[in-house]
mmCIF file of C-alpha atoms in Angstrom:
data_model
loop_
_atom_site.group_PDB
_atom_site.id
_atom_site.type_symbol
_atom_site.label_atom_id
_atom_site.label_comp_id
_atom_site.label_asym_id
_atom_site.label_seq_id
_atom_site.Cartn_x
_atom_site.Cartn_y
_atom_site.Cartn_z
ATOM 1 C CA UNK A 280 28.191 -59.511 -112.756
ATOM 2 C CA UNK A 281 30.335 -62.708 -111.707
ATOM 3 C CA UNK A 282 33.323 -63.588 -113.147
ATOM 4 C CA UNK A 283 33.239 -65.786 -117.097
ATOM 5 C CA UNK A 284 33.140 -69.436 -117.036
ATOM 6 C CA UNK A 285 36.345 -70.901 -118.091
ATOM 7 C CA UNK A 286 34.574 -73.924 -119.684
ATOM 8 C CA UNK A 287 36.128 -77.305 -119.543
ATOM 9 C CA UNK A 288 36.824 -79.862 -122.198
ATOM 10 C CA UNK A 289 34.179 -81.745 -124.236
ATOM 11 C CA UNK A 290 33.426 -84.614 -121.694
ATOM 12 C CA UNK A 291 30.582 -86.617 -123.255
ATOM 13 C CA UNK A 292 30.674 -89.365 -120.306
ATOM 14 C CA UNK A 293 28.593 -86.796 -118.345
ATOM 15 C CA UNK A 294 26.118 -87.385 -121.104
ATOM 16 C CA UNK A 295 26.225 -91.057 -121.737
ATOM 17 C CA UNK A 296 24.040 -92.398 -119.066
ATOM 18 C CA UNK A 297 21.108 -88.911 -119.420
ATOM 19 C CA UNK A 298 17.936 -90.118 -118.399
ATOM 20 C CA UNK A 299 15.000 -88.179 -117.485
ATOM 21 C CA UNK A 300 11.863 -89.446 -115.877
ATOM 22 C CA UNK A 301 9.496 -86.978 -118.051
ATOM 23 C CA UNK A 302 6.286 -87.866 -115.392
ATOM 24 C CA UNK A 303 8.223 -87.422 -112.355
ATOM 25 C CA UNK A 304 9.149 -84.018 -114.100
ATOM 26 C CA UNK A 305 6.384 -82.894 -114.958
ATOM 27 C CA UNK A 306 4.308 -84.221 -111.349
ATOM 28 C CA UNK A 307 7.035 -81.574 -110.122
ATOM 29 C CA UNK A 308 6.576 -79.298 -112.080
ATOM 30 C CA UNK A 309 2.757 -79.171 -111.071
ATOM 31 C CA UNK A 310 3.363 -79.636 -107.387
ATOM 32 C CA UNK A 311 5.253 -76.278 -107.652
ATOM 33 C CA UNK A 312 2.847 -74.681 -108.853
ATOM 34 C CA UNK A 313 0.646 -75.434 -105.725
ATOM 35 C CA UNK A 314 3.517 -74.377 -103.150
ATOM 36 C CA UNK A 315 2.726 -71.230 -100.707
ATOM 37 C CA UNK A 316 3.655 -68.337 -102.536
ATOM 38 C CA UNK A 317 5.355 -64.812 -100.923
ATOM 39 C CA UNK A 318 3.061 -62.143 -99.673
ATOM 40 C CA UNK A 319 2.914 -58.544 -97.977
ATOM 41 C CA UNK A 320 6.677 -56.936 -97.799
ATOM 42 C CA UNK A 321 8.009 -60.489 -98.951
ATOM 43 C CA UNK A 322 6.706 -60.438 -102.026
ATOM 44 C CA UNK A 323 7.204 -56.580 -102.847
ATOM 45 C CA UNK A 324 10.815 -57.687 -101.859
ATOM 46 C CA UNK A 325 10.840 -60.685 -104.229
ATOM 47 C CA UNK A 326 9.231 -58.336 -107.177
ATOM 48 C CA UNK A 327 12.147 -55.365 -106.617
ATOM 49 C CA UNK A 328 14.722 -58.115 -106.805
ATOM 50 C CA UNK A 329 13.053 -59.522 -109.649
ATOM 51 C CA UNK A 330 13.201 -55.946 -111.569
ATOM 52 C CA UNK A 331 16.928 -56.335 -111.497
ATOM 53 C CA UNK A 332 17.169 -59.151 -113.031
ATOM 54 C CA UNK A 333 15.182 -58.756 -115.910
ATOM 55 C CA UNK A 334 17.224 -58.127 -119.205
ATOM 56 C CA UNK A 335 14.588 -54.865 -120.968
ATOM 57 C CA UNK A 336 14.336 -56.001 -124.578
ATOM 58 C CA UNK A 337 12.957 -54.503 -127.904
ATOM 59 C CA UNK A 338 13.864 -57.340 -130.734
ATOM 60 C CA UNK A 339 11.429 -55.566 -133.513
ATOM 61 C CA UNK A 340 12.189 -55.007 -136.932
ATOM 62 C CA UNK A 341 10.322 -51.742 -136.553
ATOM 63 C CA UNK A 342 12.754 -50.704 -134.149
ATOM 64 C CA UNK A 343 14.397 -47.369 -134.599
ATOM 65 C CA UNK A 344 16.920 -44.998 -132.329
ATOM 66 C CA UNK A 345 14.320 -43.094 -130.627
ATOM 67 C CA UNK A 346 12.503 -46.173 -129.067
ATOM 68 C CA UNK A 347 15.663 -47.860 -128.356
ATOM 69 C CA UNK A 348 16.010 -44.416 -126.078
ATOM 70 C CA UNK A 349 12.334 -44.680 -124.660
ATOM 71 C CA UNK A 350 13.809 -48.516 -123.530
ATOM 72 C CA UNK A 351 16.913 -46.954 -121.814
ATOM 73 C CA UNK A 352 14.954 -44.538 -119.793
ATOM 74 C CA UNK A 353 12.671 -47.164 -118.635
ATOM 75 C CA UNK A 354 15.722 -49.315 -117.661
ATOM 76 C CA UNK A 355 17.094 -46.575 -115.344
ATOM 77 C CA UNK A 356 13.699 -45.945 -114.340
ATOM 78 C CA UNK A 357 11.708 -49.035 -114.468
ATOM 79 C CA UNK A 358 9.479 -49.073 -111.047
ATOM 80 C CA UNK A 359 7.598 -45.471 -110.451
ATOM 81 C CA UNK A 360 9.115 -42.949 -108.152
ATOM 82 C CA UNK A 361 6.179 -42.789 -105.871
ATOM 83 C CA UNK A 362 6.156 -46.492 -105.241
ATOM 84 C CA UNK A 363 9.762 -46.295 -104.895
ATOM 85 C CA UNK A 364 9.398 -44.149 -101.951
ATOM 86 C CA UNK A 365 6.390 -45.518 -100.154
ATOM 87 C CA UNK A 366 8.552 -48.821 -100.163
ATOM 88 C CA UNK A 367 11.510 -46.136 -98.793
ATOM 89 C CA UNK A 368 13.528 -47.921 -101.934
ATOM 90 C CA UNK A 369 13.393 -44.473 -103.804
ATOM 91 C CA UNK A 370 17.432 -43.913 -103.268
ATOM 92 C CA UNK A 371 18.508 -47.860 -103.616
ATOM 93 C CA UNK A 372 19.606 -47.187 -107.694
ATOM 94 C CA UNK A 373 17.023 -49.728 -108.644
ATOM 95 C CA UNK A 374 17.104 -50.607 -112.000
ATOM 96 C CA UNK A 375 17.169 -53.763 -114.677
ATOM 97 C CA UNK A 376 19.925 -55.580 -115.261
ATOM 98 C CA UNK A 377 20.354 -54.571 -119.297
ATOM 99 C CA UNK A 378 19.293 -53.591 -121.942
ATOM 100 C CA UNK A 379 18.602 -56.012 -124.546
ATOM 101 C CA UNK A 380 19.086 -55.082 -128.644
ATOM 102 C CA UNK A 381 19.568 -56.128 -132.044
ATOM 103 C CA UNK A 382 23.248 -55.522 -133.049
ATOM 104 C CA UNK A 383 22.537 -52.623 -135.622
ATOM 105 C CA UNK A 384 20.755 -50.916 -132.369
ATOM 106 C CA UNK A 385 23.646 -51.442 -129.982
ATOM 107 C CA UNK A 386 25.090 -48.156 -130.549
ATOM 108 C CA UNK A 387 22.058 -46.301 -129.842
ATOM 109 C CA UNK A 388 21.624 -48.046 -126.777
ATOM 110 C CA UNK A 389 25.349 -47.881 -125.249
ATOM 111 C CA UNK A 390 25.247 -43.924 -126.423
ATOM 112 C CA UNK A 391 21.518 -43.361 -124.536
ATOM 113 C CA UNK A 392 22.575 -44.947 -121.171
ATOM 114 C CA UNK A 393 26.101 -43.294 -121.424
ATOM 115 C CA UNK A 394 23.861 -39.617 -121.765
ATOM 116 C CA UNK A 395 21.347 -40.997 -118.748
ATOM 117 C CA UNK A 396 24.733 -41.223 -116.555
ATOM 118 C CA UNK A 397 24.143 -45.267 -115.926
ATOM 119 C CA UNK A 398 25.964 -48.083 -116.375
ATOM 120 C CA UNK A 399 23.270 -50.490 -117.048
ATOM 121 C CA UNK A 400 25.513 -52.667 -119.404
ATOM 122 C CA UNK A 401 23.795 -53.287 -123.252
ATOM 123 C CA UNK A 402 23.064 -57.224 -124.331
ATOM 124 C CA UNK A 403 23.006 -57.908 -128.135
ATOM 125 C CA UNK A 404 21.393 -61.065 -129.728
ATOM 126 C CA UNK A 405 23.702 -62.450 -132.438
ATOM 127 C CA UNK A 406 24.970 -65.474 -133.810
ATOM 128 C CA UNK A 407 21.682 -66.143 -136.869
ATOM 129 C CA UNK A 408 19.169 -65.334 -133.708
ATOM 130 C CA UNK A 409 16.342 -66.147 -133.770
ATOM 131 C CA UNK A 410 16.858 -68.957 -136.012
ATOM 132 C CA UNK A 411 20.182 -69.881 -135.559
ATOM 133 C CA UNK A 412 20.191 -71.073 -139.524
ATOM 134 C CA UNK A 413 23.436 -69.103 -140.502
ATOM 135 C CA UNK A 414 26.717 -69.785 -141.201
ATOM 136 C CA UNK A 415 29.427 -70.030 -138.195
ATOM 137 C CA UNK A 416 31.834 -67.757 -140.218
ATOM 138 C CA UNK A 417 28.556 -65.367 -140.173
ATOM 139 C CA UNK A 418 27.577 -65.569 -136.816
ATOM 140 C CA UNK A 419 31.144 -64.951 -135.126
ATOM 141 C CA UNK A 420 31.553 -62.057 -137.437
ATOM 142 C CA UNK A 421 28.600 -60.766 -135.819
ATOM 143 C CA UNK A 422 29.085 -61.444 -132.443
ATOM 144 C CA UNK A 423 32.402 -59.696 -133.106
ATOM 145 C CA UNK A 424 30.470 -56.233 -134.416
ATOM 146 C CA UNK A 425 28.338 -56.461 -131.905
ATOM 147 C CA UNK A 426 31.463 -56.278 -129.348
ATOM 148 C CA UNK A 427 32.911 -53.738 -130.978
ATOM 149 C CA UNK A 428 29.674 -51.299 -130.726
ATOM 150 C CA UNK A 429 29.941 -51.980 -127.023
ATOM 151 C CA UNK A 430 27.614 -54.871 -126.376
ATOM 152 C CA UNK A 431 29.107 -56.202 -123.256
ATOM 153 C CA UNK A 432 26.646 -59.175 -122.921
ATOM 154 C CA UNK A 433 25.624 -61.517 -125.600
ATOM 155 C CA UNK A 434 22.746 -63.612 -126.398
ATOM 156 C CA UNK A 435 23.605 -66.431 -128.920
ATOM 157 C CA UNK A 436 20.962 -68.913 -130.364
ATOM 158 C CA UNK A 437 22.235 -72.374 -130.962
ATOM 159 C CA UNK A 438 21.667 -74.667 -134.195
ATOM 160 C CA UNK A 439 19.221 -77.178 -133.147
ATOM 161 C CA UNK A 440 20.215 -79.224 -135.819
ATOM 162 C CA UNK A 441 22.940 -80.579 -133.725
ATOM 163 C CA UNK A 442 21.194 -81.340 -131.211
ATOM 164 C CA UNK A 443 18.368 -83.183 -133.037
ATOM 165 C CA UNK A 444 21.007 -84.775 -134.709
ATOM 166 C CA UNK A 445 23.070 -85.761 -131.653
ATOM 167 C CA UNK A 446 25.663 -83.963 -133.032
ATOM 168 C CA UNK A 447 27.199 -82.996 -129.585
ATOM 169 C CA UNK A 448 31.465 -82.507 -131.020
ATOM 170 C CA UNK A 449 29.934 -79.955 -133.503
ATOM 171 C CA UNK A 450 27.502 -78.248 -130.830
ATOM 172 C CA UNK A 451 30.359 -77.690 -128.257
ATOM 173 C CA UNK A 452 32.751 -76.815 -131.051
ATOM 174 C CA UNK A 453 30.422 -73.879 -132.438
ATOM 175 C CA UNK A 454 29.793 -72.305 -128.872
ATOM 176 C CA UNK A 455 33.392 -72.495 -127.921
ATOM 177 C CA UNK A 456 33.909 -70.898 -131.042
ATOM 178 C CA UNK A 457 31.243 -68.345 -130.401
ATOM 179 C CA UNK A 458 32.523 -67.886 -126.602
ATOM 180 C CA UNK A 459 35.726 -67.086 -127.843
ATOM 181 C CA UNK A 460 34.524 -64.194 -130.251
ATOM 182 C CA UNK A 461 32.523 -62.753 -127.357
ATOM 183 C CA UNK A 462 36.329 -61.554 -125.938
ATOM 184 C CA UNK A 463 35.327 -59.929 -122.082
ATOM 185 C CA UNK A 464 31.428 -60.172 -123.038
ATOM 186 C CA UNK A 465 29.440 -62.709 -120.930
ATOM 187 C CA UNK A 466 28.006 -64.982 -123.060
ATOM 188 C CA UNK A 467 24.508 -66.297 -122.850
ATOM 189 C CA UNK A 468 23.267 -69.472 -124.654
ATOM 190 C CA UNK A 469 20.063 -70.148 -125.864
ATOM 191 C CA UNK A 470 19.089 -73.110 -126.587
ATOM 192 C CA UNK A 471 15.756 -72.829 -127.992
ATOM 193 C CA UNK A 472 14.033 -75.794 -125.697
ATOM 194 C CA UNK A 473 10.730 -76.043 -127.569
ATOM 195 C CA UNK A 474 12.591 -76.969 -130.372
ATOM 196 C CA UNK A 475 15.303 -79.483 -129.103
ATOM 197 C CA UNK A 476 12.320 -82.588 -129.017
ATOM 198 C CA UNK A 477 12.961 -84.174 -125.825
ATOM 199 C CA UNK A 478 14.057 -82.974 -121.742
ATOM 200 C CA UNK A 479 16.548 -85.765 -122.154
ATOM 201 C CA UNK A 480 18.104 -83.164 -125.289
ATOM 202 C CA UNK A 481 17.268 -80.073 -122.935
ATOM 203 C CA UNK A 482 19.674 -81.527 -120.433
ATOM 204 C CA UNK A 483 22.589 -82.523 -122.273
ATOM 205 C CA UNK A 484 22.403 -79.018 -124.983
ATOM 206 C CA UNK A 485 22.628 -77.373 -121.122
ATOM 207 C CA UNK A 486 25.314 -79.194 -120.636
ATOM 208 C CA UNK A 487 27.909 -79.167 -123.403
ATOM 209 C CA UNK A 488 26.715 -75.153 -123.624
ATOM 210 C CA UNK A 489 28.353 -75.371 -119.989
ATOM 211 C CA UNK A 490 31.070 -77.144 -121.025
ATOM 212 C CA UNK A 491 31.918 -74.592 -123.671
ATOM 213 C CA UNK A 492 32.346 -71.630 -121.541
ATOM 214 C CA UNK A 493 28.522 -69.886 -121.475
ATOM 215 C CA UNK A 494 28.047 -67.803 -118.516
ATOM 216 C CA UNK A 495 24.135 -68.299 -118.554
ATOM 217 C CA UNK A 496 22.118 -70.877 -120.595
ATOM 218 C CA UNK A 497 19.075 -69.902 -121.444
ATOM 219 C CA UNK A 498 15.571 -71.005 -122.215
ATOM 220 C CA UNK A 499 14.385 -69.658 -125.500
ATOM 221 C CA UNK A 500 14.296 -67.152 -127.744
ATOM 222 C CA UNK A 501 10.753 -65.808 -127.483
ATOM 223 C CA UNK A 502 10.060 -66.430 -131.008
ATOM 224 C CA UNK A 503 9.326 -70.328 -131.039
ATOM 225 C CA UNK A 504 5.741 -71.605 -130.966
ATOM 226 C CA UNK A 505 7.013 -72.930 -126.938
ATOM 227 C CA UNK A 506 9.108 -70.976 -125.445
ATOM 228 C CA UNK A 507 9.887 -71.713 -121.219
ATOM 229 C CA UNK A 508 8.096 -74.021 -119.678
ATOM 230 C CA UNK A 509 8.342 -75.704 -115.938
ATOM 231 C CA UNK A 510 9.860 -78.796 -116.910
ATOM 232 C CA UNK A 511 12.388 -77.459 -118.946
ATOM 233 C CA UNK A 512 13.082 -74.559 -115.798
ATOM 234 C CA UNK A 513 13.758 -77.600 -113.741
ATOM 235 C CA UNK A 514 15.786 -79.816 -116.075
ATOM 236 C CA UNK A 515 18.295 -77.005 -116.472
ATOM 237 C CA UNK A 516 18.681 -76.018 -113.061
ATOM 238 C CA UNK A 517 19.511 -79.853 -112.469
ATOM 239 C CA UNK A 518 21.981 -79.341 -115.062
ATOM 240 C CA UNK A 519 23.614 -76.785 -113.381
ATOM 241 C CA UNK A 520 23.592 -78.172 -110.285
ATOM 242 C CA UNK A 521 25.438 -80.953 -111.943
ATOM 243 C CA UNK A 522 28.078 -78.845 -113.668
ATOM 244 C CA UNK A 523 28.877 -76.612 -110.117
ATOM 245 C CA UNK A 524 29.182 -80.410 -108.325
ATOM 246 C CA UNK A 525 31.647 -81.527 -111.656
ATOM 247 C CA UNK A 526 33.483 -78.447 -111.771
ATOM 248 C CA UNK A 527 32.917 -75.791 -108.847
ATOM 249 C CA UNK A 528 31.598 -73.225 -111.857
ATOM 250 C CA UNK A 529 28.235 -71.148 -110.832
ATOM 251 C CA UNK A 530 26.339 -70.523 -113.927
ATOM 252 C CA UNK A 531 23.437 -68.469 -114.105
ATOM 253 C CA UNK A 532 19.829 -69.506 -115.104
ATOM 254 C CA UNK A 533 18.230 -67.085 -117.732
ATOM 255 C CA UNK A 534 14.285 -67.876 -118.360
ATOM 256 C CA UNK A 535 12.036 -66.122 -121.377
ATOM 257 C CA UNK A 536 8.577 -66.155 -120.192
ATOM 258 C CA UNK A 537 6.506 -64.040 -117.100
ATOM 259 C CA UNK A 538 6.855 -63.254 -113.691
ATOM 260 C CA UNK A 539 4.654 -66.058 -112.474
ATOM 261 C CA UNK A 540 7.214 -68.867 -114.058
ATOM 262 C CA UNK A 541 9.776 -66.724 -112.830
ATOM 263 C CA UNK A 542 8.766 -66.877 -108.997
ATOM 264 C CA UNK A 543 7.682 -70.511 -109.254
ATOM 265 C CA UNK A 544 11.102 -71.579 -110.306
ATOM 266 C CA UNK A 545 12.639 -69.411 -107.888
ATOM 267 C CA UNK A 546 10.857 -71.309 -105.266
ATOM 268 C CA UNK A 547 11.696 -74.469 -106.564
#
């Protein structure tokens, strides 16, 4: 895991002049789709790497401690052994990159990995996910429970509202605020794209989440009736190709949605 994005102050010049070219994104978008795609070793290369970066999640309200155990397993174990070793990849500790929970399930998770002998760290959603309709007071008092059961990632949904209403002072303000009660926890910031109404909104939400000190932004929550999409892959990348040139900060890319988007955007 990289080191935490220190943020930067609220700097709403970068978002003054936004404009995005919604055909020209989306003729992209579909052009990508066409590109040559990996194959043979390549692509079973591409697929391992993919493994471990995928975040295993169970966000039910059925869940319970023995299937958040069943989840751990399958993180340390997520690819079988036999492929493993015809791909001679059987002793290269290949595994995903975390385990994903609701807070109330974060202690089961941190205790099952700590018995599997793994240090596959444990992501919690908090902060009114998936809705983000919940007090601030509410949602930093749970990202701070979910930090103290041992979450050392967290996945924060933001209030759309203040985006929709181009509220961007309040927007930066709550996930600075949120940032902070993370304490050493990377923070990831979802932004809920299907939701926000426009790219043009997708861009600037990416950036004053940047701006505020996320480590990744992120697509969606999985729970919206659109959830990642190509255009929206490419819009934030842009943006964080703009924040590194602004600032020299690498942030990370997190997408919701399958392997093929995955790869495609990858290639992009």
């Amino acid at each position: 895991m990289s080191g935490r994005n220190p943020g930067t102050e609220l700097e709403l010049g970068w978002l003054s002049k936004v404009y995005v070219n919604r055909p020209a994104v989306v003729k992209h978008a579909e052009e990508i789709k066409t590109w040559r795609t990996l194959k043979g070793n390549w692509q079973a290369a591409w697929l391992l790497k993919a493994v471990t970066c995928i975040d295993l999640t169970t966000l039910s309200g059925d869940d319970t401690a023995s299937n958040v155990h069943r989840l751990c397993f399958k993180a340390k174990h997520p690819i079988r052994e036999d492929l493993l070793k015809a791909l001679d990849m059987h002793d290269k500790g290949i595994t995903v990159a975390a385990v994903c929970v609701y807070p109330a399930r974060v202690t089961d998770a941190v205790n099952a990995l700590k018995a599997a002998g793994c240090n596959i760290p444990v992501a919690s959603v908090a902060a009114g996910f998936p809705s983000g309709q919940t007090p601030l007071e509410t949602k930093l008092a749970e990202i701070k429970l979910a930090v103290e059961y041992g979450a050392r990632e967290i996945d924060i949904v933001i209030s759309r509202s203040l985006v929709l209403a181009g509220q961007w002072e309040g927007l930066y303000e709550e996930i600075r605020q949120c940032r902070q009660a993370c304490g050493e926890a990377h923070m990831k910031t979802i932004l809920a794209t299907g939701e926000l109404g426009s790219l043009a909104n997708v861009y600037k939400a990416s950036m004053i989440a940047m701006m505020a000190g996320s480590d990744f932004i992120k697509t969606s929550t999985g729970k919206e009736v659109e959830n990642a999409t190509f255009p929206v892959g490419i819009i934030m990348m842009r943006a964080i190709k703009e924040f590194y040139w602004q600032t020299g900060n690498k942030i990370f890319y997190h997408v919701t949605g399958s392997y093929p988007l995955l790869h495609d955007l990858a290639m992009a």
